[in-house]
PDB file of C-alpha atoms in Angstrom:
ATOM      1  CA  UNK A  28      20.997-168.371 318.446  1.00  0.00           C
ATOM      2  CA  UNK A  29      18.928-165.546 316.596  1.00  0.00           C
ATOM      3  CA  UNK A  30      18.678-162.753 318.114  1.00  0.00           C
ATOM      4  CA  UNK A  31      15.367-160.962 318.946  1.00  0.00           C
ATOM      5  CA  UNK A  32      14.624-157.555 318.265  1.00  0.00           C
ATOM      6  CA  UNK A  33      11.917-155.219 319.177  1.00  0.00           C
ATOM      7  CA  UNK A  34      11.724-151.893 317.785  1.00  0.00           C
ATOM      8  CA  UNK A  35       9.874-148.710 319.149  1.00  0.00           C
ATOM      9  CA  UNK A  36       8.369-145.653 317.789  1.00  0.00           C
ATOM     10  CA  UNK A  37       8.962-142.864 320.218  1.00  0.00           C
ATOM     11  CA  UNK A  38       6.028-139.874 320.602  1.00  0.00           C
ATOM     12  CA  UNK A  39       2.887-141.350 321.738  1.00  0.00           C
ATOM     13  CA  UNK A  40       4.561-144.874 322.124  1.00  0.00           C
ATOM     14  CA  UNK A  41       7.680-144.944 324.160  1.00  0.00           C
ATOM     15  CA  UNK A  42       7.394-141.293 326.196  1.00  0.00           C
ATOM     16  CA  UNK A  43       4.171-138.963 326.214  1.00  0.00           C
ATOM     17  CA  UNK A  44       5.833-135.706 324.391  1.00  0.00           C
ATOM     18  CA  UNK A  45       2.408-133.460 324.246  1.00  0.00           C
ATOM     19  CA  UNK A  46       3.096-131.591 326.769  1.00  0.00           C
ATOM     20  CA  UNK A  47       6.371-130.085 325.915  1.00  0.00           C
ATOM     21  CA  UNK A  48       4.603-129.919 322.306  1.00  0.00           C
ATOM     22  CA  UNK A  49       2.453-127.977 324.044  1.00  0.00           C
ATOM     23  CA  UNK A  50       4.982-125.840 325.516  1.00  0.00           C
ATOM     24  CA  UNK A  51       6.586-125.074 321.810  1.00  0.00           C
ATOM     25  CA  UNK A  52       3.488-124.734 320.161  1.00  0.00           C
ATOM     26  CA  UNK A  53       1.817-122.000 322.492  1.00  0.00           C
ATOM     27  CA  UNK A  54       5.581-120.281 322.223  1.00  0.00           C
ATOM     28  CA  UNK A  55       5.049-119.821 319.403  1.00  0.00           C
ATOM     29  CA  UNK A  56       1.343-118.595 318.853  1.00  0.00           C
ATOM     30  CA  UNK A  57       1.830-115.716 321.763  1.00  0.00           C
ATOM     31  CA  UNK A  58       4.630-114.407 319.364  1.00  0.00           C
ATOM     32  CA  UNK A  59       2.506-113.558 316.977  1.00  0.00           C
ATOM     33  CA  UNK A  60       0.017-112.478 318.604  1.00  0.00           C
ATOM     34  CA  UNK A  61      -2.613-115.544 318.936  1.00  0.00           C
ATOM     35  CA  UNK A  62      -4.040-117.118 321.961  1.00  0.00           C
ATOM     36  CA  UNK A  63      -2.516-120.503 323.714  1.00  0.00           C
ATOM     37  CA  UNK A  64      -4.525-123.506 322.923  1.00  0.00           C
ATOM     38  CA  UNK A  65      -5.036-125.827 325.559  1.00  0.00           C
ATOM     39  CA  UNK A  66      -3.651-129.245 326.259  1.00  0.00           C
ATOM     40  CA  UNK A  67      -6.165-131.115 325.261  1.00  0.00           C
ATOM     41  CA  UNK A  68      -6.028-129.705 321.968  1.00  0.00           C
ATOM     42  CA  UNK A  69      -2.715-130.608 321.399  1.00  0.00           C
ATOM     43  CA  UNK A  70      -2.963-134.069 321.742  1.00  0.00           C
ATOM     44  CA  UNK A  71      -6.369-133.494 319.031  1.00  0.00           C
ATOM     45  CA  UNK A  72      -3.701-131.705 316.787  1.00  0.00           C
ATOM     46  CA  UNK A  73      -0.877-133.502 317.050  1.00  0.00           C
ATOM     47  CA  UNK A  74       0.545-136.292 314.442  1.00  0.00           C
ATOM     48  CA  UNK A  75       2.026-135.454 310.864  1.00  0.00           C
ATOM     49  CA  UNK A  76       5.083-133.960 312.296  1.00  0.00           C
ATOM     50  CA  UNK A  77       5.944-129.994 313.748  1.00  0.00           C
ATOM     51  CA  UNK A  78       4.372-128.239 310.449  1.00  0.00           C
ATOM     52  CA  UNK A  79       1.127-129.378 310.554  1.00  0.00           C
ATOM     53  CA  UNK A  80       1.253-128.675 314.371  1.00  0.00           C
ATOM     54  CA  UNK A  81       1.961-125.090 313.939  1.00  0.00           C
ATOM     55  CA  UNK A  82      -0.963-125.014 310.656  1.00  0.00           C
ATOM     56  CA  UNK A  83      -3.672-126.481 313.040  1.00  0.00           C
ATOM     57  CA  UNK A  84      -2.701-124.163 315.680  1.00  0.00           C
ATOM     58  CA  UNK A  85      -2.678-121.079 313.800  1.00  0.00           C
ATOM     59  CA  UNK A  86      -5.761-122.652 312.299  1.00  0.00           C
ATOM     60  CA  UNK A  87      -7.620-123.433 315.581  1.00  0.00           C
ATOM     61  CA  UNK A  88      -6.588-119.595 316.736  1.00  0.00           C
ATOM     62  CA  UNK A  89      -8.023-117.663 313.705  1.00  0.00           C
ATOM     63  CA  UNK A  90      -6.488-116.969 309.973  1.00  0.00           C
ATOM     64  CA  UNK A  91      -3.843-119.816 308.927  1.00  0.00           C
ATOM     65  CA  UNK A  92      -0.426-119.257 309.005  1.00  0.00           C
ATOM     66  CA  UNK A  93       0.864-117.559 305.653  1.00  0.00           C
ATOM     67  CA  UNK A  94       2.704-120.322 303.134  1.00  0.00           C
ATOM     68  CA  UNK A  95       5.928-117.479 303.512  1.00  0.00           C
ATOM     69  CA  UNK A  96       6.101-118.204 307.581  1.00  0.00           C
ATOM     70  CA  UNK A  97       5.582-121.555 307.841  1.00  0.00           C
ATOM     71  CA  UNK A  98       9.672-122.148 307.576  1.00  0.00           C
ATOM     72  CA  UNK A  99      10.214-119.196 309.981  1.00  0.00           C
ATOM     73  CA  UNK A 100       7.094-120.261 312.406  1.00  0.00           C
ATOM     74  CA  UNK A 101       8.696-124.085 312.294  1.00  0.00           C
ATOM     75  CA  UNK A 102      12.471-122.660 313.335  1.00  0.00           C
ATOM     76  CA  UNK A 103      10.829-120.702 316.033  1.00  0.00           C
ATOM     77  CA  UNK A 104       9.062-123.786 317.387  1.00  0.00           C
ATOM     78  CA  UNK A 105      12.115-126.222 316.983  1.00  0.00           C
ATOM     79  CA  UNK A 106      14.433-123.809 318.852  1.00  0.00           C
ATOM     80  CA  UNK A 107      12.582-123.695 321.898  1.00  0.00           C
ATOM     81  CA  UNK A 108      11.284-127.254 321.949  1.00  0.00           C
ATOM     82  CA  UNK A 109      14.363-128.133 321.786  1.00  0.00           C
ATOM     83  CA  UNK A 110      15.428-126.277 324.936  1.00  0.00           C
ATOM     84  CA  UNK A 111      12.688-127.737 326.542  1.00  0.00           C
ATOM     85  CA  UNK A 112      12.187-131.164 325.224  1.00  0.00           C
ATOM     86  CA  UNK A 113      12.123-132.591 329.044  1.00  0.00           C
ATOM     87  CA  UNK A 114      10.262-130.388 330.654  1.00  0.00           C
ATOM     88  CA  UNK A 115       7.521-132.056 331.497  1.00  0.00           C
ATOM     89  CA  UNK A 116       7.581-135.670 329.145  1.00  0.00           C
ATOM     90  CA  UNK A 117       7.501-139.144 330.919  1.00  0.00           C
ATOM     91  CA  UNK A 118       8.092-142.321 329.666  1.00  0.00           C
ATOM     92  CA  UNK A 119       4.425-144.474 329.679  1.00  0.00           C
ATOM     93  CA  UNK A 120       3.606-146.479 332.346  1.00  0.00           C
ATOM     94  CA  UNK A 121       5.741-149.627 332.557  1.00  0.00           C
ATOM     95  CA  UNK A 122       7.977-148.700 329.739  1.00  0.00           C
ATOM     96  CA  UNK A 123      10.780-149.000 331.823  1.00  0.00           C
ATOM     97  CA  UNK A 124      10.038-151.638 333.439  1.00  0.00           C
ATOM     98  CA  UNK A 125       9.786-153.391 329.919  1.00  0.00           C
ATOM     99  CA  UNK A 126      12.945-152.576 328.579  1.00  0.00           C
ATOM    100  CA  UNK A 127      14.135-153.571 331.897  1.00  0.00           C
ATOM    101  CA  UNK A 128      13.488-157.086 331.319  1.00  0.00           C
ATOM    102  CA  UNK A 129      13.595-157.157 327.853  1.00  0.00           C
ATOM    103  CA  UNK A 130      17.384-156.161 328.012  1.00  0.00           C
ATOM    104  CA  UNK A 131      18.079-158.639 330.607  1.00  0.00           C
ATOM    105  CA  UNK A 132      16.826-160.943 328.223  1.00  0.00           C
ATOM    106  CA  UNK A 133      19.177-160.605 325.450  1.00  0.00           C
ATOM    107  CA  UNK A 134      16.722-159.022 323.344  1.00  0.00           C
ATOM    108  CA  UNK A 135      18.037-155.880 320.707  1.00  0.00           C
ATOM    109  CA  UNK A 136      15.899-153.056 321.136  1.00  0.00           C
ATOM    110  CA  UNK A 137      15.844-149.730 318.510  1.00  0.00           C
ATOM    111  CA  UNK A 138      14.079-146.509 318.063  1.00  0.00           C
ATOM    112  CA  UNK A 139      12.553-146.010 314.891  1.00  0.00           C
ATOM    113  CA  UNK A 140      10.223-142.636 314.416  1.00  0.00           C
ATOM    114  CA  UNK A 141       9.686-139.645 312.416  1.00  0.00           C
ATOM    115  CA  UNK A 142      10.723-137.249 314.839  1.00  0.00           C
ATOM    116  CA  UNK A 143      14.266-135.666 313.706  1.00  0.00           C
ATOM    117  CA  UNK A 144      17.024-137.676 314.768  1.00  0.00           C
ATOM    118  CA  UNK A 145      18.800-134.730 316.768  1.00  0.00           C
ATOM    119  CA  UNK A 146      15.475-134.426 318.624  1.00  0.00           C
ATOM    120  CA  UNK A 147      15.162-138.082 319.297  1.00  0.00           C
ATOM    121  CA  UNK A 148      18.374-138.601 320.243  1.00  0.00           C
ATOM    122  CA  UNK A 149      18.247-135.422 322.821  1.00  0.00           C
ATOM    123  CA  UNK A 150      14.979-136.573 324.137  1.00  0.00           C
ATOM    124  CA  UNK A 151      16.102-140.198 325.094  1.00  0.00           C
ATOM    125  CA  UNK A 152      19.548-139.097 326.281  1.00  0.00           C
ATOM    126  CA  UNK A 153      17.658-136.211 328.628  1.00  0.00           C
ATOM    127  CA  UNK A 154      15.516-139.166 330.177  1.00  0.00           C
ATOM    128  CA  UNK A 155      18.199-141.361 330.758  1.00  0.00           C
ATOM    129  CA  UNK A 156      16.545-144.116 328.264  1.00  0.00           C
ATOM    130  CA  UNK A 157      19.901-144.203 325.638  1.00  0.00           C
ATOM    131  CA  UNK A 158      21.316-147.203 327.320  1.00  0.00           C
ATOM    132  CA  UNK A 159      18.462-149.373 326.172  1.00  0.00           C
ATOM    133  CA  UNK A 160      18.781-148.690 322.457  1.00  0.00           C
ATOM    134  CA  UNK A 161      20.869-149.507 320.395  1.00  0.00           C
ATOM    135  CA  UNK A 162      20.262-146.934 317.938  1.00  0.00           C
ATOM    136  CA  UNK A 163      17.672-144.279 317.269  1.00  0.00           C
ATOM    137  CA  UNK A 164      16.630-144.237 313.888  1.00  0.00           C
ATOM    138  CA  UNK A 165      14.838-140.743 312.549  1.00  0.00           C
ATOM    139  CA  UNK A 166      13.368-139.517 309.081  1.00  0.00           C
ATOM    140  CA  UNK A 167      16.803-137.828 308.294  1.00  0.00           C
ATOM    141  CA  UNK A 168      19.134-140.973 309.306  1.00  0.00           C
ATOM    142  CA  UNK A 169      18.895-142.421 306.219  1.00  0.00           C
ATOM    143  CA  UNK A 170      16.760-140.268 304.295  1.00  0.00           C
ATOM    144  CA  UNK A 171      13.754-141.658 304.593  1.00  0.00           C
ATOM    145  CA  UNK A 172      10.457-141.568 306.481  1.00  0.00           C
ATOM    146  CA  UNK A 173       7.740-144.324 307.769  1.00  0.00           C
ATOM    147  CA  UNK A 174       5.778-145.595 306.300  1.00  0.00           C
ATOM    148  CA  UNK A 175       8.650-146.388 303.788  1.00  0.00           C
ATOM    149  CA  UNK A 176       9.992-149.594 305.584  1.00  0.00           C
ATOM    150  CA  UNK A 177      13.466-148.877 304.872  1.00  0.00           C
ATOM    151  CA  UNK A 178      13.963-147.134 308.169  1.00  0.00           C
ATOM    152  CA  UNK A 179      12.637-149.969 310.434  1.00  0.00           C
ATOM    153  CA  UNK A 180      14.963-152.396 308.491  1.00  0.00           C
ATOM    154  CA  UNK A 181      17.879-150.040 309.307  1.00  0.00           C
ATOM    155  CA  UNK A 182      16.882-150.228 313.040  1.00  0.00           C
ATOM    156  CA  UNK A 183      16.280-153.929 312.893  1.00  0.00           C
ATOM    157  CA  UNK A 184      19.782-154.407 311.568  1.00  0.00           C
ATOM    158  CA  UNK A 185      21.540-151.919 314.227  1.00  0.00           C
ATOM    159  CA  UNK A 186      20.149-154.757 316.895  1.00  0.00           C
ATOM    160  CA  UNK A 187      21.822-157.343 315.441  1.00  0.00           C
ATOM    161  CA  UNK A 188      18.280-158.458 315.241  1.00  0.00           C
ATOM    162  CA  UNK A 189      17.263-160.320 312.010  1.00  0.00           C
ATOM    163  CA  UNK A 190      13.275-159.446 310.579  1.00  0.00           C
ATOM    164  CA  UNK A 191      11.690-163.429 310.948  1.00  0.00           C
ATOM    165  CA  UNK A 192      12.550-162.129 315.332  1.00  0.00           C
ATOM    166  CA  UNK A 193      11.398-158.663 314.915  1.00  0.00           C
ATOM    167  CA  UNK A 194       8.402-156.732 316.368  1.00  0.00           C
ATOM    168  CA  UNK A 195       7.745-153.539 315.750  1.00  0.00           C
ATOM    169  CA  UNK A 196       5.332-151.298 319.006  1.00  0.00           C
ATOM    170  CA  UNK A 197       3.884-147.983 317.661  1.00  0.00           C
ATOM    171  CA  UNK A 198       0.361-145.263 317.918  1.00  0.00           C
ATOM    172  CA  UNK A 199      -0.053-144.735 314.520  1.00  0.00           C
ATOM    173  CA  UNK A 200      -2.127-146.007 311.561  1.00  0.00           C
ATOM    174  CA  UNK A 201       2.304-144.610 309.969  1.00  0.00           C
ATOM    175  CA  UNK A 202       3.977-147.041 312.366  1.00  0.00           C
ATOM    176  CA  UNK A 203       1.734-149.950 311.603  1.00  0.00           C
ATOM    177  CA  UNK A 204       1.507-149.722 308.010  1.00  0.00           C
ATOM    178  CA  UNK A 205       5.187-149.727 307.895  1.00  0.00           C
ATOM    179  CA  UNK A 206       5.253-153.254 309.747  1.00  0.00           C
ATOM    180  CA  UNK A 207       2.686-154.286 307.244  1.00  0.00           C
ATOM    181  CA  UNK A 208       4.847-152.735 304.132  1.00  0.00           C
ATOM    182  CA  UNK A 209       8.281-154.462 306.056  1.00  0.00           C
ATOM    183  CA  UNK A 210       6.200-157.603 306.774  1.00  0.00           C
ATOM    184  CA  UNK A 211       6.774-157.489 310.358  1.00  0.00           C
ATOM    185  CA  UNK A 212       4.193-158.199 313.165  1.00  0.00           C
ATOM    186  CA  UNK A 213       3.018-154.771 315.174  1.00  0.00           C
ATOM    187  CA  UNK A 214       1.884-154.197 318.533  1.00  0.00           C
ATOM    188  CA  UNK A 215      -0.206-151.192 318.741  1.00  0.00           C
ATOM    189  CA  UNK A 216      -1.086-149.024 322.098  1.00  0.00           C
ATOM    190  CA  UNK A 217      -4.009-147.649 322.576  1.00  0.00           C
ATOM    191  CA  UNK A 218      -3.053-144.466 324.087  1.00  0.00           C
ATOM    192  CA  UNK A 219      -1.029-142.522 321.572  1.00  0.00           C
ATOM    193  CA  UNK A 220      -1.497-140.058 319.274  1.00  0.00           C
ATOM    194  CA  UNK A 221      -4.212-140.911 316.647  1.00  0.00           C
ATOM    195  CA  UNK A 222      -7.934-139.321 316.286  1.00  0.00           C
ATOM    196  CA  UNK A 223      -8.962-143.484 315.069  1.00  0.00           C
ATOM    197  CA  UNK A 224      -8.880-146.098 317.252  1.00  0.00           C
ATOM    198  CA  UNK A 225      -5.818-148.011 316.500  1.00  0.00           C
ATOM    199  CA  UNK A 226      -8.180-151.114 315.925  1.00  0.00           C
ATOM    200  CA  UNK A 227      -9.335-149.332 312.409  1.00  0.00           C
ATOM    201  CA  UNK A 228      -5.485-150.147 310.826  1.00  0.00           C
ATOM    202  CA  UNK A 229      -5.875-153.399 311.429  1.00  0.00           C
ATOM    203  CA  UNK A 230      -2.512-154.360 313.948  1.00  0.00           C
ATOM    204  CA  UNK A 231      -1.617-157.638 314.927  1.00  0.00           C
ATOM    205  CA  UNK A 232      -1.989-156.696 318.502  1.00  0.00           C
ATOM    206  CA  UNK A 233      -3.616-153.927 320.878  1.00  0.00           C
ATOM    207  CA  UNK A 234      -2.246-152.909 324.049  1.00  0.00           C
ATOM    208  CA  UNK A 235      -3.741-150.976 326.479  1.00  0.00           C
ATOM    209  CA  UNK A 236      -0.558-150.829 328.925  1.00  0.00           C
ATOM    210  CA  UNK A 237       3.038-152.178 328.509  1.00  0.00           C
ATOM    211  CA  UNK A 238       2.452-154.648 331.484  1.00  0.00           C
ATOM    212  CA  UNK A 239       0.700-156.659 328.285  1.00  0.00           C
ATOM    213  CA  UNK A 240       3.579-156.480 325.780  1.00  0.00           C
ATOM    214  CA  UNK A 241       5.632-159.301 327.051  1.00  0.00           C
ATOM    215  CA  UNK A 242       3.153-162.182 326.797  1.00  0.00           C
ATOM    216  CA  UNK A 243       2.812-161.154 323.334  1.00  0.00           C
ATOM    217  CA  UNK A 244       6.345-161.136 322.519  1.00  0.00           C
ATOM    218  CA  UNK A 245       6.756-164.485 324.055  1.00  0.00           C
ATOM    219  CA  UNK A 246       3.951-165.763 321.913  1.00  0.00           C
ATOM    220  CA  UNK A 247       5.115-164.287 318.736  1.00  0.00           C
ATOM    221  CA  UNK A 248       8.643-165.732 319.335  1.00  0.00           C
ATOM    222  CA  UNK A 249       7.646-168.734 320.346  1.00  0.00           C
ATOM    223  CA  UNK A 250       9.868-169.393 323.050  1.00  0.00           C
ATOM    224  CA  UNK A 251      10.997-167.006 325.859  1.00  0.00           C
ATOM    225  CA  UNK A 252      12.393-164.052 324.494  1.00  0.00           C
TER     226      UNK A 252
END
């Protein structure tokens, strides 16, 4: 029997991370001198990866961040979110209780995202959530970054999962055009990280909680996954 397989981005989809973002970012601005920016501007800044995190907040807090400190400024901010990174993120609501079923079910599940690999890896071990996947697949795992498809075939694959089964759940206008580029139907949530509405990428499916996910799933494959 083919084997299912659904694969996950992770920030914004899988576990809220702004808040430890948060954490790193204002660690950052007090030491070097700028104010903290609130939460709710994190989750305005956030997407494009740790860089542009730190640009927008030096931005949002007065003169941008010199092109010479941007390496330094990024070091600074992985080093302590990394010593952090479960401080205060939580899985979404009914996450668990998906992959719960899902993995009773037989069906391969697999991280795919553009968060470092190290990162991901620490972040889904510190929650407990590693058992689930069967591999985490970041920008530096094979050497390439969504919205290049090439990663989310390498995660389909690590299921055992082949791509006429596969489903791919992400935030971002980045995780669904790589389902479009891999030819792959995409479930997007409506609660991530992205200043459009997800409805403006055009995904095959919008979810406003994961208690939705499975009907889809079951739909898309068919039969019972």
């Amino acid at each position: 029997m083919t084997k299912s397989a659904v694969i996950f981005d992770l920030d914004g989809t899988l576990v809220d991370t702004a808040p430890d973002l948060w954490g790193a970012t204002n660690h950052v601005l007090k030491a070097h001198g700028r104010r903290e920016v609130s939460l709710d501007d994190v989750y305005d800044m956030v997407g494009m990866g740790a860089k542009k995190l730190i640009e927008r907040g030096f931005e949002r807090t007065g003169e941008p961040a010199r092109a010479d400190m941007i390496d330094i400024l990024f070091r600074q901010f992985i080093d302590f979110y990394s010593a952090n990174i479960t401080a205060r993120s939580q899985p979404y609501p009914g996450v668990l209780a998906l992959l719960d079923e899902l993995k009773a079910r037989g069906v391969g599940l697999a991280v795919c995202t553009n968060k470092l690999e190290r990162l991901s890896v620490k972040l889904i071990n510190g929650l407990d959530m590693a058992h689930y996947f069967s591999a985490i697949i970041g920008p530096d795992t094979i050497g390439v970054a969504k919205p290049d498809p090439r990663p989310l075939f390498a995660a389909i694959r690590a299921t055992g999962g082949v791509r006429s089964r596969a489903i791919m759940i992400g935030d971002s206008a980045t995780d669904i055009r790589t389902a479009q580029a891999a030819a792959i139907p995409v479930v997007a949530v409506s609660f991530g990280y992205t200043h459009t509405h997800v409805s403006a990428f055009e995904p095959d499916h919008i979810v406003d909680h994961f208690d939705e996910v499975l009907p889809i799933l079951e739909g898309r494959f068919a039969t019972h996954v």
